[in-house]
PDB file of N, CA and C in Angstrom:
ATOM      1  N   UNK A  24      -0.570  12.589  26.630  1.00  0.00           N
ATOM      2  CA  UNK A  24      -1.998  12.761  26.014  1.00  0.00           C
ATOM      3  C   UNK A  24      -2.179  11.137  25.337  1.00  0.00           C
ATOM      4  N   UNK A  25      -3.039  10.368  25.800  1.00  0.00           N
ATOM      5  CA  UNK A  25      -2.943   9.048  25.438  1.00  0.00           C
ATOM      6  C   UNK A  25      -4.057   8.581  24.415  1.00  0.00           C
ATOM      7  N   UNK A  26      -4.226   8.210  23.482  1.00  0.00           N
ATOM      8  CA  UNK A  26      -5.203   7.457  22.407  1.00  0.00           C
ATOM      9  C   UNK A  26      -5.819   6.485  22.918  1.00  0.00           C
ATOM     10  N   UNK A  27      -6.304   5.550  22.524  1.00  0.00           N
ATOM     11  CA  UNK A  27      -7.096   4.874  22.247  1.00  0.00           C
ATOM     12  C   UNK A  27      -6.873   3.304  21.901  1.00  0.00           C
ATOM     13  N   UNK A  28      -7.207   2.115  22.422  1.00  0.00           N
ATOM     14  CA  UNK A  28      -7.065   0.927  21.719  1.00  0.00           C
ATOM     15  C   UNK A  28      -8.570   0.629  20.897  1.00  0.00           C
ATOM     16  N   UNK A  29      -8.473  -0.020  19.964  1.00  0.00           N
ATOM     17  CA  UNK A  29      -9.929  -0.263  19.458  1.00  0.00           C
ATOM     18  C   UNK A  29     -10.756  -1.365  19.831  1.00  0.00           C
ATOM     19  N   UNK A  30     -11.879  -1.179  19.934  1.00  0.00           N
ATOM     20  CA  UNK A  30     -12.825  -2.193  20.447  1.00  0.00           C
ATOM     21  C   UNK A  30     -13.432  -2.928  19.351  1.00  0.00           C
ATOM     22  N   UNK A  31     -13.438  -4.198  19.672  1.00  0.00           N
ATOM     23  CA  UNK A  31     -14.041  -5.075  18.731  1.00  0.00           C
ATOM     24  C   UNK A  31     -15.778  -4.737  19.334  1.00  0.00           C
ATOM     25  N   UNK A  32     -16.470  -4.304  18.240  1.00  0.00           N
ATOM     26  CA  UNK A  32     -18.603  -3.531  19.026  1.00  0.00           C
ATOM     27  C   UNK A  32     -18.674  -5.282  19.525  1.00  0.00           C
ATOM     28  N   UNK A  33     -18.493  -6.372  18.509  1.00  0.00           N
ATOM     29  CA  UNK A  33     -19.480  -7.601  18.681  1.00  0.00           C
ATOM     30  C   UNK A  33     -19.415  -8.360  20.184  1.00  0.00           C
ATOM     31  N   UNK A  34     -17.982  -8.372  20.182  1.00  0.00           N
ATOM     32  CA  UNK A  34     -17.186  -8.947  21.630  1.00  0.00           C
ATOM     33  C   UNK A  34     -16.863  -8.334  22.630  1.00  0.00           C
ATOM     34  N   UNK A  35     -16.918  -6.944  22.408  1.00  0.00           N
ATOM     35  CA  UNK A  35     -16.260  -6.119  23.198  1.00  0.00           C
ATOM     36  C   UNK A  35     -14.860  -6.211  24.240  1.00  0.00           C
ATOM     37  N   UNK A  36     -14.023  -6.981  22.991  1.00  0.00           N
ATOM     38  CA  UNK A  36     -12.756  -7.263  23.564  1.00  0.00           C
ATOM     39  C   UNK A  36     -11.990  -6.074  23.017  1.00  0.00           C
ATOM     40  N   UNK A  37     -10.885  -5.640  23.470  1.00  0.00           N
ATOM     41  CA  UNK A  37      -9.969  -4.697  22.865  1.00  0.00           C
ATOM     42  C   UNK A  37      -8.494  -5.405  21.922  1.00  0.00           C
ATOM     43  N   UNK A  38      -8.324  -4.836  21.050  1.00  0.00           N
ATOM     44  CA  UNK A  38      -6.908  -5.344  20.410  1.00  0.00           C
ATOM     45  C   UNK A  38      -6.089  -4.635  20.252  1.00  0.00           C
ATOM     46  N   UNK A  39      -4.773  -4.817  19.919  1.00  0.00           N
ATOM     47  CA  UNK A  39      -3.905  -4.175  20.023  1.00  0.00           C
ATOM     48  C   UNK A  39      -3.588  -3.434  18.566  1.00  0.00           C
ATOM     49  N   UNK A  40      -3.536  -2.205  18.609  1.00  0.00           N
ATOM     50  CA  UNK A  40      -3.190  -1.690  17.314  1.00  0.00           C
ATOM     51  C   UNK A  40      -1.950  -2.031  16.484  1.00  0.00           C
ATOM     52  N   UNK A  41      -1.998  -2.201  15.248  1.00  0.00           N
ATOM     53  CA  UNK A  41      -1.038  -2.327  14.666  1.00  0.00           C
ATOM     54  C   UNK A  41      -0.247  -1.284  13.834  1.00  0.00           C
ATOM     55  N   UNK A  42       0.752  -1.387  12.996  1.00  0.00           N
ATOM     56  CA  UNK A  42       1.544  -0.775  11.860  1.00  0.00           C
ATOM     57  C   UNK A  42       0.639  -0.388  10.826  1.00  0.00           C
ATOM     58  N   UNK A  43      -0.681  -0.857  10.305  1.00  0.00           N
ATOM     59  CA  UNK A  43      -1.268  -1.001   9.397  1.00  0.00           C
ATOM     60  C   UNK A  43      -2.606   0.139   9.998  1.00  0.00           C
ATOM     61  N   UNK A  44      -2.605  -0.041  11.576  1.00  0.00           N
ATOM     62  CA  UNK A  44      -3.632   1.222  11.653  1.00  0.00           C
ATOM     63  C   UNK A  44      -2.898   2.566  11.733  1.00  0.00           C
ATOM     64  N   UNK A  45      -1.499   2.498  12.713  1.00  0.00           N
ATOM     65  CA  UNK A  45      -0.486   3.558  12.550  1.00  0.00           C
ATOM     66  C   UNK A  45      -0.669   4.385  11.076  1.00  0.00           C
ATOM     67  N   UNK A  46      -0.465   3.670  10.151  1.00  0.00           N
ATOM     68  CA  UNK A  46      -0.394   4.502   8.777  1.00  0.00           C
ATOM     69  C   UNK A  46      -1.787   4.917   8.413  1.00  0.00           C
ATOM     70  N   UNK A  47      -2.807   4.410   9.116  1.00  0.00           N
ATOM     71  CA  UNK A  47      -3.873   5.507   8.765  1.00  0.00           C
ATOM     72  C   UNK A  47      -4.055   6.433   9.585  1.00  0.00           C
ATOM     73  N   UNK A  48      -3.561   6.972  10.755  1.00  0.00           N
ATOM     74  CA  UNK A  48      -3.487   7.687  11.526  1.00  0.00           C
ATOM     75  C   UNK A  48      -3.604   9.314  10.869  1.00  0.00           C
ATOM     76  N   UNK A  49      -3.908  10.490  11.198  1.00  0.00           N
ATOM     77  CA  UNK A  49      -4.010  11.601  10.499  1.00  0.00           C
ATOM     78  C   UNK A  49      -2.556  12.242  10.474  1.00  0.00           C
ATOM     79  N   UNK A  50      -2.155  12.816   9.354  1.00  0.00           N
ATOM     80  CA  UNK A  50      -1.134  13.736   9.033  1.00  0.00           C
ATOM     81  C   UNK A  50      -1.744  15.255   9.835  1.00  0.00           C
ATOM     82  N   UNK A  51      -1.683  15.333  10.907  1.00  0.00           N
ATOM     83  CA  UNK A  51      -2.071  16.629  11.313  1.00  0.00           C
ATOM     84  C   UNK A  51      -1.383  17.453  12.178  1.00  0.00           C
ATOM     85  N   UNK A  52       0.229  17.304  11.756  1.00  0.00           N
ATOM     86  CA  UNK A  52       1.083  17.838  12.944  1.00  0.00           C
ATOM     87  C   UNK A  52       1.286  17.579  14.128  1.00  0.00           C
ATOM     88  N   UNK A  53       0.676  16.508  14.616  1.00  0.00           N
ATOM     89  CA  UNK A  53       1.126  16.173  15.924  1.00  0.00           C
ATOM     90  C   UNK A  53       1.676  14.852  15.934  1.00  0.00           C
ATOM     91  N   UNK A  54       2.581  14.405  17.150  1.00  0.00           N
ATOM     92  CA  UNK A  54       3.340  13.514  16.631  1.00  0.00           C
ATOM     93  C   UNK A  54       2.500  11.791  17.360  1.00  0.00           C
ATOM     94  N   UNK A  55       2.275  11.090  16.797  1.00  0.00           N
ATOM     95  CA  UNK A  55       1.187   9.676  16.725  1.00  0.00           C
ATOM     96  C   UNK A  55       2.479   9.046  16.973  1.00  0.00           C
ATOM     97  N   UNK A  56       2.011   8.049  17.905  1.00  0.00           N
ATOM     98  CA  UNK A  56       3.111   7.027  18.025  1.00  0.00           C
ATOM     99  C   UNK A  56       2.428   5.592  18.804  1.00  0.00           C
ATOM    100  N   UNK A  57       2.757   4.362  18.116  1.00  0.00           N
ATOM    101  CA  UNK A  57       2.149   3.380  18.669  1.00  0.00           C
ATOM    102  C   UNK A  57       2.724   2.889  19.690  1.00  0.00           C
ATOM    103  N   UNK A  58       2.750   2.528  20.985  1.00  0.00           N
ATOM    104  CA  UNK A  58       3.111   1.971  22.341  1.00  0.00           C
ATOM    105  C   UNK A  58       2.513   0.874  23.052  1.00  0.00           C
ATOM    106  N   UNK A  59       3.062  -0.448  22.900  1.00  0.00           N
ATOM    107  CA  UNK A  59       2.769  -1.743  23.065  1.00  0.00           C
ATOM    108  C   UNK A  59       1.246  -1.668  22.558  1.00  0.00           C
ATOM    109  N   UNK A  60       0.874  -1.463  21.426  1.00  0.00           N
ATOM    110  CA  UNK A  60      -0.423  -1.517  21.067  1.00  0.00           C
ATOM    111  C   UNK A  60      -1.484  -0.437  20.917  1.00  0.00           C
ATOM    112  N   UNK A  61      -0.955   0.679  21.802  1.00  0.00           N
ATOM    113  CA  UNK A  61      -1.516   1.704  21.901  1.00  0.00           C
ATOM    114  C   UNK A  61      -1.661   2.913  21.223  1.00  0.00           C
ATOM    115  N   UNK A  62      -2.620   3.885  21.030  1.00  0.00           N
ATOM    116  CA  UNK A  62      -2.384   5.233  20.077  1.00  0.00           C
ATOM    117  C   UNK A  62      -1.890   6.151  21.549  1.00  0.00           C
ATOM    118  N   UNK A  63      -0.731   6.677  20.828  1.00  0.00           N
ATOM    119  CA  UNK A  63      -0.418   8.044  21.765  1.00  0.00           C
ATOM    120  C   UNK A  63      -0.158   9.017  20.803  1.00  0.00           C
ATOM    121  N   UNK A  64      -0.708  10.423  21.598  1.00  0.00           N
ATOM    122  CA  UNK A  64      -0.227  11.675  20.521  1.00  0.00           C
ATOM    123  C   UNK A  64       0.519  12.288  21.507  1.00  0.00           C
ATOM    124  N   UNK A  65       1.565  13.025  21.091  1.00  0.00           N
ATOM    125  CA  UNK A  65       2.023  14.034  22.006  1.00  0.00           C
ATOM    126  C   UNK A  65       1.816  15.539  21.244  1.00  0.00           C
ATOM    127  N   UNK A  66       1.336  16.344  22.091  1.00  0.00           N
ATOM    128  CA  UNK A  66       1.158  17.468  21.562  1.00  0.00           C
ATOM    129  C   UNK A  66       2.233  18.232  21.225  1.00  0.00           C
ATOM    130  N   UNK A  67       2.044  19.217  20.163  1.00  0.00           N
ATOM    131  CA  UNK A  67       2.889  19.816  19.707  1.00  0.00           C
ATOM    132  C   UNK A  67       3.600  21.197  20.841  1.00  0.00           C
ATOM    133  N   UNK A  68       4.943  21.146  21.309  1.00  0.00           N
ATOM    134  CA  UNK A  68       5.101  22.703  22.038  1.00  0.00           C
ATOM    135  C   UNK A  68       4.402  23.590  21.760  1.00  0.00           C
ATOM    136  N   UNK A  69       4.141  24.479  22.847  1.00  0.00           N
ATOM    137  CA  UNK A  69       3.882  25.580  22.759  1.00  0.00           C
ATOM    138  C   UNK A  69       4.698  26.703  22.693  1.00  0.00           C
ATOM    139  N   UNK A  70       4.307  27.522  21.881  1.00  0.00           N
ATOM    140  CA  UNK A  70       5.496  28.703  21.596  1.00  0.00           C
ATOM    141  C   UNK A  70       6.163  29.096  22.758  1.00  0.00           C
ATOM    142  N   UNK A  71       6.091  29.260  24.177  1.00  0.00           N
ATOM    143  CA  UNK A  71       6.877  29.461  25.243  1.00  0.00           C
ATOM    144  C   UNK A  71       7.581  28.771  25.106  1.00  0.00           C
ATOM    145  N   UNK A  72       7.507  27.454  25.014  1.00  0.00           N
ATOM    146  CA  UNK A  72       8.420  26.194  25.166  1.00  0.00           C
ATOM    147  C   UNK A  72       9.448  26.273  23.947  1.00  0.00           C
ATOM    148  N   UNK A  73       9.045  26.749  22.585  1.00  0.00           N
ATOM    149  CA  UNK A  73       9.973  27.082  21.610  1.00  0.00           C
ATOM    150  C   UNK A  73      11.046  28.220  21.763  1.00  0.00           C
ATOM    151  N   UNK A  74      10.235  29.187  22.518  1.00  0.00           N
ATOM    152  CA  UNK A  74      11.055  30.391  22.712  1.00  0.00           C
ATOM    153  C   UNK A  74      12.079  30.241  24.099  1.00  0.00           C
ATOM    154  N   UNK A  75      12.098  29.500  24.610  1.00  0.00           N
ATOM    155  CA  UNK A  75      12.850  29.007  26.047  1.00  0.00           C
ATOM    156  C   UNK A  75      14.164  28.181  25.271  1.00  0.00           C
ATOM    157  N   UNK A  76      13.598  27.020  24.560  1.00  0.00           N
ATOM    158  CA  UNK A  76      14.420  26.030  23.947  1.00  0.00           C
ATOM    159  C   UNK A  76      15.446  27.293  23.694  1.00  0.00           C
ATOM    160  N   UNK A  77      15.585  28.117  22.893  1.00  0.00           N
ATOM    161  CA  UNK A  77      16.708  28.797  22.224  1.00  0.00           C
ATOM    162  C   UNK A  77      17.550  29.311  23.090  1.00  0.00           C
ATOM    163  N   UNK A  78      17.216  29.455  24.560  1.00  0.00           N
ATOM    164  CA  UNK A  78      17.821  29.829  25.649  1.00  0.00           C
ATOM    165  C   UNK A  78      18.683  28.675  26.171  1.00  0.00           C
ATOM    166  N   UNK A  79      18.477  27.759  25.968  1.00  0.00           N
ATOM    167  CA  UNK A  79      19.152  26.269  26.867  1.00  0.00           C
ATOM    168  C   UNK A  79      20.630  26.132  26.334  1.00  0.00           C
ATOM    169  N   UNK A  80      21.394  25.198  26.973  1.00  0.00           N
ATOM    170  CA  UNK A  80      22.298  24.890  27.169  1.00  0.00           C
ATOM    171  C   UNK A  80      22.392  23.503  26.502  1.00  0.00           C
ATOM    172  N   UNK A  81      23.530  22.817  25.484  1.00  0.00           N
ATOM    173  CA  UNK A  81      23.324  21.495  25.100  1.00  0.00           C
ATOM    174  C   UNK A  81      24.306  20.898  25.659  1.00  0.00           C
ATOM    175  N   UNK A  82      23.807  19.543  26.452  1.00  0.00           N
ATOM    176  CA  UNK A  82      24.892  18.919  27.425  1.00  0.00           C
ATOM    177  C   UNK A  82      25.312  17.955  26.105  1.00  0.00           C
ATOM    178  N   UNK A  83      26.828  17.769  26.692  1.00  0.00           N
ATOM    179  CA  UNK A  83      27.515  16.462  25.684  1.00  0.00           C
ATOM    180  C   UNK A  83      27.913  15.543  26.897  1.00  0.00           C
ATOM    181  N   UNK A  84      27.394  14.686  27.444  1.00  0.00           N
ATOM    182  CA  UNK A  84      28.058  13.714  28.384  1.00  0.00           C
ATOM    183  C   UNK A  84      29.383  12.968  27.999  1.00  0.00           C
ATOM    184  N   UNK A  85      29.357  12.605  26.508  1.00  0.00           N
ATOM    185  CA  UNK A  85      30.517  11.736  26.295  1.00  0.00           C
ATOM    186  C   UNK A  85      31.532  12.674  26.329  1.00  0.00           C
ATOM    187  N   UNK A  86      31.535  13.934  26.129  1.00  0.00           N
ATOM    188  CA  UNK A  86      32.997  14.851  26.102  1.00  0.00           C
ATOM    189  C   UNK A  86      32.717  15.678  27.468  1.00  0.00           C
ATOM    190  N   UNK A  87      32.038  15.385  27.989  1.00  0.00           N
ATOM    191  CA  UNK A  87      31.941  15.942  29.447  1.00  0.00           C
ATOM    192  C   UNK A  87      31.950  17.821  29.081  1.00  0.00           C
ATOM    193  N   UNK A  88      31.104  18.122  28.052  1.00  0.00           N
ATOM    194  CA  UNK A  88      30.951  19.650  28.003  1.00  0.00           C
ATOM    195  C   UNK A  88      29.481  20.170  27.922  1.00  0.00           C
ATOM    196  N   UNK A  89      29.289  21.310  27.830  1.00  0.00           N
ATOM    197  CA  UNK A  89      28.517  21.988  27.057  1.00  0.00           C
ATOM    198  C   UNK A  89      28.241  22.921  26.245  1.00  0.00           C
ATOM    199  N   UNK A  90      27.429  23.486  24.965  1.00  0.00           N
ATOM    200  CA  UNK A  90      27.364  23.969  24.308  1.00  0.00           C
ATOM    201  C   UNK A  90      26.179  24.804  24.330  1.00  0.00           C
ATOM    202  N   UNK A  91      26.764  26.459  24.322  1.00  0.00           N
ATOM    203  CA  UNK A  91      25.802  27.300  24.589  1.00  0.00           C
ATOM    204  C   UNK A  91      25.404  28.017  23.267  1.00  0.00           C
ATOM    205  N   UNK A  92      24.081  28.032  22.962  1.00  0.00           N
ATOM    206  CA  UNK A  92      23.952  28.666  21.955  1.00  0.00           C
ATOM    207  C   UNK A  92      22.931  30.263  22.054  1.00  0.00           C
ATOM    208  N   UNK A  93      23.268  31.048  21.686  1.00  0.00           N
ATOM    209  CA  UNK A  93      22.682  32.001  21.895  1.00  0.00           C
ATOM    210  C   UNK A  93      22.325  33.215  20.783  1.00  0.00           C
ATOM    211  N   UNK A  94      20.956  33.721  20.530  1.00  0.00           N
ATOM    212  CA  UNK A  94      19.959  34.323  19.571  1.00  0.00           C
ATOM    213  C   UNK A  94      21.274  35.656  19.274  1.00  0.00           C
ATOM    214  N   UNK A  95      21.704  35.770  18.483  1.00  0.00           N
ATOM    215  CA  UNK A  95      22.210  36.786  17.861  1.00  0.00           C
ATOM    216  C   UNK A  95      21.373  37.815  17.677  1.00  0.00           C
ATOM    217  N   UNK A  96      20.341  37.807  16.676  1.00  0.00           N
ATOM    218  CA  UNK A  96      19.307  38.495  16.133  1.00  0.00           C
ATOM    219  C   UNK A  96      18.135  37.047  15.776  1.00  0.00           C
ATOM    220  N   UNK A  97      16.650  37.809  15.742  1.00  0.00           N
ATOM    221  CA  UNK A  97      15.791  36.679  15.796  1.00  0.00           C
ATOM    222  C   UNK A  97      15.960  35.759  14.493  1.00  0.00           C
ATOM    223  N   UNK A  98      16.131  34.739  14.865  1.00  0.00           N
ATOM    224  CA  UNK A  98      16.372  33.671  13.801  1.00  0.00           C
ATOM    225  C   UNK A  98      17.792  33.393  13.344  1.00  0.00           C
ATOM    226  N   UNK A  99      18.629  33.991  14.125  1.00  0.00           N
ATOM    227  CA  UNK A  99      19.934  33.639  13.873  1.00  0.00           C
ATOM    228  C   UNK A  99      20.728  33.349  15.383  1.00  0.00           C
ATOM    229  N   UNK A 100      21.781  32.313  15.205  1.00  0.00           N
ATOM    230  CA  UNK A 100      22.294  32.009  16.345  1.00  0.00           C
ATOM    231  C   UNK A 100      23.947  32.449  16.439  1.00  0.00           C
ATOM    232  N   UNK A 101      24.514  32.699  17.158  1.00  0.00           N
ATOM    233  CA  UNK A 101      25.763  33.230  17.480  1.00  0.00           C
ATOM    234  C   UNK A 101      26.614  31.594  17.516  1.00  0.00           C
ATOM    235  N   UNK A 102      27.961  31.352  17.025  1.00  0.00           N
ATOM    236  CA  UNK A 102      28.667  30.239  16.875  1.00  0.00           C
ATOM    237  C   UNK A 102      28.507  29.998  18.528  1.00  0.00           C
ATOM    238  N   UNK A 103      28.304  28.891  18.603  1.00  0.00           N
ATOM    239  CA  UNK A 103      28.121  28.120  20.310  1.00  0.00           C
ATOM    240  C   UNK A 103      29.410  28.314  21.217  1.00  0.00           C
ATOM    241  N   UNK A 104      29.154  28.758  22.058  1.00  0.00           N
ATOM    242  CA  UNK A 104      30.256  28.913  23.131  1.00  0.00           C
ATOM    243  C   UNK A 104      30.208  27.337  23.822  1.00  0.00           C
ATOM    244  N   UNK A 105      31.503  26.761  24.153  1.00  0.00           N
ATOM    245  CA  UNK A 105      31.716  25.412  24.228  1.00  0.00           C
ATOM    246  C   UNK A 105      32.267  25.418  25.817  1.00  0.00           C
ATOM    247  N   UNK A 106      32.208  24.633  27.082  1.00  0.00           N
ATOM    248  CA  UNK A 106      32.256  24.975  27.830  1.00  0.00           C
ATOM    249  C   UNK A 106      32.885  23.235  28.034  1.00  0.00           C
ATOM    250  N   UNK A 107      34.281  23.008  28.752  1.00  0.00           N
ATOM    251  CA  UNK A 107      34.390  21.629  29.344  1.00  0.00           C
ATOM    252  C   UNK A 107      35.113  21.533  30.623  1.00  0.00           C
ATOM    253  N   UNK A 108      34.638  20.312  30.870  1.00  0.00           N
ATOM    254  CA  UNK A 108      34.855  19.880  32.603  1.00  0.00           C
ATOM    255  C   UNK A 108      36.511  19.871  32.550  1.00  0.00           C
ATOM    256  N   UNK A 109      37.161  19.397  31.512  1.00  0.00           N
ATOM    257  CA  UNK A 109      38.379  19.341  30.982  1.00  0.00           C
ATOM    258  C   UNK A 109      39.608  20.276  30.884  1.00  0.00           C
ATOM    259  N   UNK A 110      38.615  21.381  30.821  1.00  0.00           N
ATOM    260  CA  UNK A 110      39.191  22.610  30.754  1.00  0.00           C
ATOM    261  C   UNK A 110      39.095  23.164  32.424  1.00  0.00           C
ATOM    262  N   UNK A 111      38.436  22.808  33.477  1.00  0.00           N
ATOM    263  CA  UNK A 111      37.890  23.435  34.295  1.00  0.00           C
ATOM    264  C   UNK A 111      36.995  24.585  34.404  1.00  0.00           C
ATOM    265  N   UNK A 112      36.293  24.587  33.250  1.00  0.00           N
ATOM    266  CA  UNK A 112      35.186  25.765  33.056  1.00  0.00           C
ATOM    267  C   UNK A 112      34.250  25.949  34.130  1.00  0.00           C
ATOM    268  N   UNK A 113      33.715  26.916  34.089  1.00  0.00           N
ATOM    269  CA  UNK A 113      32.440  27.251  35.216  1.00  0.00           C
ATOM    270  C   UNK A 113      31.545  27.909  34.065  1.00  0.00           C
ATOM    271  N   UNK A 114      30.256  27.193  33.768  1.00  0.00           N
ATOM    272  CA  UNK A 114      29.196  27.640  33.293  1.00  0.00           C
ATOM    273  C   UNK A 114      28.483  29.097  33.930  1.00  0.00           C
ATOM    274  N   UNK A 115      28.321  29.841  33.306  1.00  0.00           N
ATOM    275  CA  UNK A 115      27.440  31.127  33.527  1.00  0.00           C
ATOM    276  C   UNK A 115      26.477  31.840  32.748  1.00  0.00           C
ATOM    277  N   UNK A 116      25.501  32.122  32.764  1.00  0.00           N
ATOM    278  CA  UNK A 116      24.910  32.836  31.945  1.00  0.00           C
ATOM    279  C   UNK A 116      24.053  33.736  32.283  1.00  0.00           C
ATOM    280  N   UNK A 117      24.024  35.276  31.574  1.00  0.00           N
ATOM    281  CA  UNK A 117      23.572  36.579  31.919  1.00  0.00           C
ATOM    282  C   UNK A 117      21.986  36.435  32.011  1.00  0.00           C
ATOM    283  N   UNK A 118      21.409  35.093  31.861  1.00  0.00           N
ATOM    284  CA  UNK A 118      19.839  34.954  32.314  1.00  0.00           C
ATOM    285  C   UNK A 118      19.495  34.381  33.529  1.00  0.00           C
ATOM    286  N   UNK A 119      21.073  33.848  34.364  1.00  0.00           N
ATOM    287  CA  UNK A 119      20.664  33.909  35.334  1.00  0.00           C
ATOM    288  C   UNK A 119      21.853  34.294  36.441  1.00  0.00           C
ATOM    289  N   UNK A 120      21.690  35.661  36.717  1.00  0.00           N
ATOM    290  CA  UNK A 120      22.636  36.408  37.444  1.00  0.00           C
ATOM    291  C   UNK A 120      23.058  35.624  38.655  1.00  0.00           C
ATOM    292  N   UNK A 121      24.434  35.700  38.648  1.00  0.00           N
ATOM    293  CA  UNK A 121      25.139  34.779  40.154  1.00  0.00           C
ATOM    294  C   UNK A 121      25.173  33.308  40.001  1.00  0.00           C
ATOM    295  N   UNK A 122      24.143  32.298  38.574  1.00  0.00           N
ATOM    296  CA  UNK A 122      24.768  31.342  38.512  1.00  0.00           C
ATOM    297  C   UNK A 122      26.163  30.891  38.180  1.00  0.00           C
ATOM    298  N   UNK A 123      26.479  29.686  38.596  1.00  0.00           N
ATOM    299  CA  UNK A 123      27.663  29.139  38.164  1.00  0.00           C
ATOM    300  C   UNK A 123      27.682  27.973  38.258  1.00  0.00           C
ATOM    301  N   UNK A 124      28.004  27.004  37.305  1.00  0.00           N
ATOM    302  CA  UNK A 124      27.745  25.284  37.544  1.00  0.00           C
ATOM    303  C   UNK A 124      29.629  24.884  37.269  1.00  0.00           C
ATOM    304  N   UNK A 125      29.812  24.593  38.050  1.00  0.00           N
ATOM    305  CA  UNK A 125      31.381  23.811  38.080  1.00  0.00           C
ATOM    306  C   UNK A 125      31.591  22.791  37.090  1.00  0.00           C
ATOM    307  N   UNK A 126      32.113  22.721  36.088  1.00  0.00           N
ATOM    308  CA  UNK A 126      31.390  21.418  35.344  1.00  0.00           C
ATOM    309  C   UNK A 126      32.686  20.357  35.726  1.00  0.00           C
ATOM    310  N   UNK A 127      33.445  20.216  36.154  1.00  0.00           N
ATOM    311  CA  UNK A 127      34.079  19.260  36.982  1.00  0.00           C
ATOM    312  C   UNK A 127      33.350  18.531  38.151  1.00  0.00           C
ATOM    313  N   UNK A 128      32.522  18.935  38.571  1.00  0.00           N
ATOM    314  CA  UNK A 128      31.741  18.655  40.053  1.00  0.00           C
ATOM    315  C   UNK A 128      30.404  18.161  39.315  1.00  0.00           C
ATOM    316  N   UNK A 129      30.171  18.532  37.889  1.00  0.00           N
ATOM    317  CA  UNK A 129      28.815  18.197  36.975  1.00  0.00           C
ATOM    318  C   UNK A 129      29.395  16.870  36.444  1.00  0.00           C
ATOM    319  N   UNK A 130      30.620  16.860  35.881  1.00  0.00           N
ATOM    320  CA  UNK A 130      30.226  15.362  35.218  1.00  0.00           C
ATOM    321  C   UNK A 130      31.390  14.392  35.581  1.00  0.00           C
ATOM    322  N   UNK A 131      31.659  14.780  37.102  1.00  0.00           N
ATOM    323  CA  UNK A 131      32.470  13.559  37.975  1.00  0.00           C
ATOM    324  C   UNK A 131      31.572  12.303  38.051  1.00  0.00           C
TER     325      UNK A 131
END
Protein backbone atom coordinates (compact mmCIF):
# COMPACT_ATOMS: atom_id res chain seq x y z
CA UNK A 1 0.00 0.00 0.00
CA UNK A 2 1.71 3.18 -1.11
CA UNK A 3 1.38 6.53 0.58
CA UNK A 4 1.93 9.88 -1.06
CA UNK A 5 4.36 12.72 -1.59
CA UNK A 6 3.68 16.11 -0.07
CA UNK A 7 2.46 18.75 -2.47
CA UNK A 8 3.41 22.39 -2.25
CA UNK A 9 -0.05 23.95 -2.44
CA UNK A 10 1.15 27.26 -3.91
CA UNK A 11 3.32 25.90 -6.69
CA UNK A 12 1.70 22.51 -7.19
CA UNK A 13 5.12 20.82 -7.14
CA UNK A 14 5.81 17.62 -5.28
CA UNK A 15 8.72 17.30 -2.87
CA UNK A 16 10.37 14.17 -1.62
CA UNK A 17 9.75 13.36 2.01
CA UNK A 18 12.68 13.47 4.43
CA UNK A 19 13.68 11.73 7.64
CA UNK A 20 12.13 14.67 9.52
CA UNK A 21 8.82 13.87 7.80
CA UNK A 22 9.28 10.17 8.60
CA UNK A 23 9.60 10.97 12.31
CA UNK A 24 6.14 12.56 12.17
CA UNK A 25 4.45 9.40 10.85
CA UNK A 26 1.96 7.90 13.35
CA UNK A 27 2.95 5.07 15.69
CA UNK A 28 -0.10 3.05 14.67
CA UNK A 29 1.32 -0.48 14.55
CA UNK A 30 1.76 -0.40 10.79
CA UNK A 31 5.13 -0.47 9.05
CA UNK A 32 5.90 2.98 7.64
CA UNK A 33 8.83 3.40 5.24
CA UNK A 34 10.36 6.09 3.07
CA UNK A 35 11.23 4.71 -0.34
CA UNK A 36 12.83 7.21 -2.70
CA UNK A 37 11.17 10.01 -0.76
CA UNK A 38 7.70 8.46 -0.89
CA UNK A 39 5.68 7.24 2.07
CA UNK A 40 4.91 3.52 1.89
CA UNK A 41 2.79 1.60 4.41
CA UNK A 42 2.90 -2.18 4.73
CA UNK A 43 -0.26 -3.58 6.32
CA UNK A 44 0.01 -5.86 9.31
CA UNK A 45 -0.21 -9.57 8.56
CA UNK A 46 -3.67 -11.03 8.87
CA UNK A 47 -4.34 -13.81 11.38
CA UNK A 48 -4.26 -16.49 8.66
CA UNK A 49 -0.76 -15.37 7.66
CA UNK A 50 0.42 -15.66 11.25
CA UNK A 51 -1.23 -19.07 11.57
CA UNK A 52 0.45 -20.36 8.41
CA UNK A 53 3.85 -18.94 9.29
CA UNK A 54 4.16 -21.31 12.25
CA UNK A 55 3.87 -24.22 9.81
CA UNK A 56 6.72 -23.14 7.48
CA UNK A 57 10.19 -24.36 7.12
CA UNK A 58 13.27 -21.94 7.65
CA UNK A 59 15.66 -22.23 4.72
CA UNK A 60 19.40 -21.76 5.35
CA UNK A 61 21.03 -21.43 1.93
CA UNK A 62 24.49 -20.85 3.43
CA UNK A 63 24.47 -24.31 5.00
CA UNK A 64 22.20 -26.05 2.48
CA UNK A 65 19.70 -26.95 5.16
CA UNK A 66 16.15 -26.44 6.34
CA UNK A 67 14.90 -26.21 9.92
CA UNK A 68 11.31 -27.22 10.54
CA UNK A 69 9.53 -25.79 13.58
CA UNK A 70 6.39 -27.61 14.62
CA UNK A 71 3.87 -26.47 17.20
CA UNK A 72 3.86 -28.77 20.21
CA UNK A 73 0.93 -27.00 21.84
CA UNK A 74 -0.44 -23.50 21.37
CA UNK A 75 2.38 -21.03 21.91
CA UNK A 76 5.13 -23.69 22.20
CA UNK A 77 7.37 -25.10 19.50
CA UNK A 78 9.31 -28.33 19.55
CA UNK A 79 13.05 -28.29 19.05
CA UNK A 80 13.42 -27.79 15.29
CA UNK A 81 14.06 -30.73 13.04
CA UNK A 82 16.98 -29.93 10.74
CA UNK A 83 17.48 -31.59 7.39
CA UNK A 84 20.50 -30.96 5.18
CA UNK A 85 21.71 -31.65 1.66
CA UNK A 86 25.05 -32.88 3.03
CA UNK A 87 23.23 -35.77 4.70
CA UNK A 88 21.25 -36.57 1.53
CA UNK A 89 18.10 -35.77 3.54
CA UNK A 90 14.63 -35.50 2.08
CA UNK A 91 12.13 -33.07 3.53
CA UNK A 92 8.65 -34.45 4.17
CA UNK A 93 5.74 -33.05 6.13
CA UNK A 94 2.46 -34.46 7.41
CA UNK A 95 0.83 -31.24 6.17
CA UNK A 96 1.43 -32.35 2.55
CA UNK A 97 0.99 -36.12 2.30
CA UNK A 98 3.16 -37.54 -0.48
CA UNK A 99 5.39 -34.46 -0.66
CA UNK A 100 9.12 -35.18 -0.67
CA UNK A 101 11.83 -32.61 -1.39
CA UNK A 102 15.31 -33.92 -2.20
CA UNK A 103 17.63 -31.36 -0.63
CA UNK A 104 20.63 -32.32 -2.76
CA UNK A 105 18.62 -31.33 -5.85
CA UNK A 106 17.28 -28.19 -4.20
CA UNK A 107 20.66 -26.82 -3.12
CA UNK A 108 22.84 -27.83 -6.11
